[in-house]
Amino acid sequence: MTATMGETLLDKVWRAHTVRTLPSGQTQLLIGLHLIHEVTSPQAFQMLREAGFRVRMPARTFATIDHIVPTVSQQRPFGDVLAEEMTVHLVRNCKEFGIPLFDLDSGRQGIVHVIGPELGLTQPGMTIACGDSHTSTHGAIGALAFGIGTSQVRDVLATQCLAMAKPKLRQIRVERALARGVFAKDVILTIIQRLGVKGGVGYAYEYAGPVIEGMSMEERLTVCNMSIEGGARAGYMNPDATTFEYLKGRPFAPQGAAFDRAVAWWQSMATDAGATFDDVVRLDGAAIQPVVTWGINPGQSVGVAGRIPDPAEAPGPERVTWREALAFMDFKVGQPIAGTSIDVAFIGSCTNARLSDLRAAAEVARGRKVAKGIRALVVPGSQAVAKAAEAEGLHEIFQEAGFEWRKAGCSMCLGMNEDKLQGREVCASSSNRNFIGRQGSPTGRTLLMSPAMVAAAAIAGAVADVRELLR
Ligand code: SF4
């Protein structure tokens, strides 16, 4: 289909994947890539079996094990009976329905949102679905990627389609340039703080502007990953030379002449000059500081030099949540966030466990020691990330500093394996959610920040400004 002038990537990808308009007014959208994992797929496969369906497009479906996988020893059977059971189910379902599985012995296992781009499965112009909220990550490659629930996983398995309403589109432009010590995580936390955790409801976000265009692919993945935390249905960046360079040579990317043909099509899917948006928001990238969350949602954050805000100054509907957050986190109004003692430091998750994240944290940890009494974990996002990091000696830098070097998985992002906070512990975390109970303890407290800031906090034993530790 030929694109008309002035269209956005959202328009073009949506149109290219529309099967028909449903009586409900929603679009029946073809899904180009379906990624599955052990937690949200067992029930979906069961429903599929009961309905007597097969998987409609097994060649467009890929599985990995990430959420429950242990990170100390991954020897089967796992010590955790439930984790072992979920894994057995996934292996069996993949075998029965002919779905490729990146198992623990594949060298390709890892967090679903890390391995998709890393293997070149995620490509520009695609529609992607996965039974996990942070599927928005894949938008960094120039795809429309949607997190879905278990019954939708069933629908995609059975039909390779989803019924969806087309979202509105907000372009978020990040202008000028970031200062040293300010990372992609700080950019997205600032966006969410500015627009609110519900600010993106009904929208997809197109990220643009010099700061975004200057980012590496891994930095872009961090930004898109947290679109959902700002309430957006999806988030994407337009594919460009950085995207194509990143994809070249990856195992599932087109090879040789097919790659060049693909690049021409991928370029044609980018938003046209002159396209219009439902809303445009501009941020000054040069004004962004290293950010730390102080509350119980990712929008409750301040710059590291800032102080805990007064709920009386919160936008009306948020006053109650701010008060709840202060009480839960045990913060006082006006208290500086820097200096807040931590118990645990976690570098990992689909937001920030790629090679460049580990490099940035290792740069801070190199030649320094984790403060006494702090439990510090580094959990690579995939087996490939672990291998690349080990080839550079990053694991030794972390271990010499006193961090534990773990095997790939979601780990303490959500504490579905043995990596959990205990009691009221405070965790400096490079993950994406600081909801109450998220890290495995109903009373545990999470402070979100960039991986370099987590490393700085581990060394100081408290929230610290990474800019003072950069060499
Ligand atoms: S790392 Fe966290 S957010 Fe990402 S897929 Fe795993 S559990 Fe979900």
Short mmCIF file of C-alpha atoms and ligand atoms in Angstrom, two decimals, residues 67 111 113 132 134 349-350 410 413-414 432 438, ligand 1:
data_model
loop_
_atom_site.label_atom_id
_atom_site.label_comp_id
_atom_site.label_asym_id
_atom_site.label_seq_id
_atom_site.Cartn_x
_atom_site.Cartn_y
_atom_site.Cartn_z
CA HIS A 67 10.03 -13.77 34.90
CA ILE A 111 14.11 -10.92 29.28
CA HIS A 113 12.05 -7.16 25.78
CA ASP A 132 3.72 -8.06 29.44
CA HIS A 134 6.58 -3.26 28.97
CA SER A 349 15.32 -5.36 34.24
CA CYS A 350 14.11 -4.80 30.68
CA CYS A 410 13.70 -10.39 35.42
CA CYS A 413 12.19 -6.14 39.03
CA LEU A 414 9.13 -7.98 40.29
CA ASN A 432 10.59 0.51 36.00
CA ARG A 438 6.57 -4.76 43.44
S1 SF4 B 1 12.09 -7.04 33.74
FE1 SF4 B 1 10.27 -6.45 34.90
S2 SF4 B 1 9.04 -5.18 33.58
FE2 SF4 B 1 10.57 -6.22 32.31
S3 SF4 B 1 9.54 -8.03 31.52
FE3 SF4 B 1 10.57 -8.62 33.40
S4 SF4 B 1 9.08 -8.32 35.05
FE4 SF4 B 1 8.30 -7.25 33.22
#
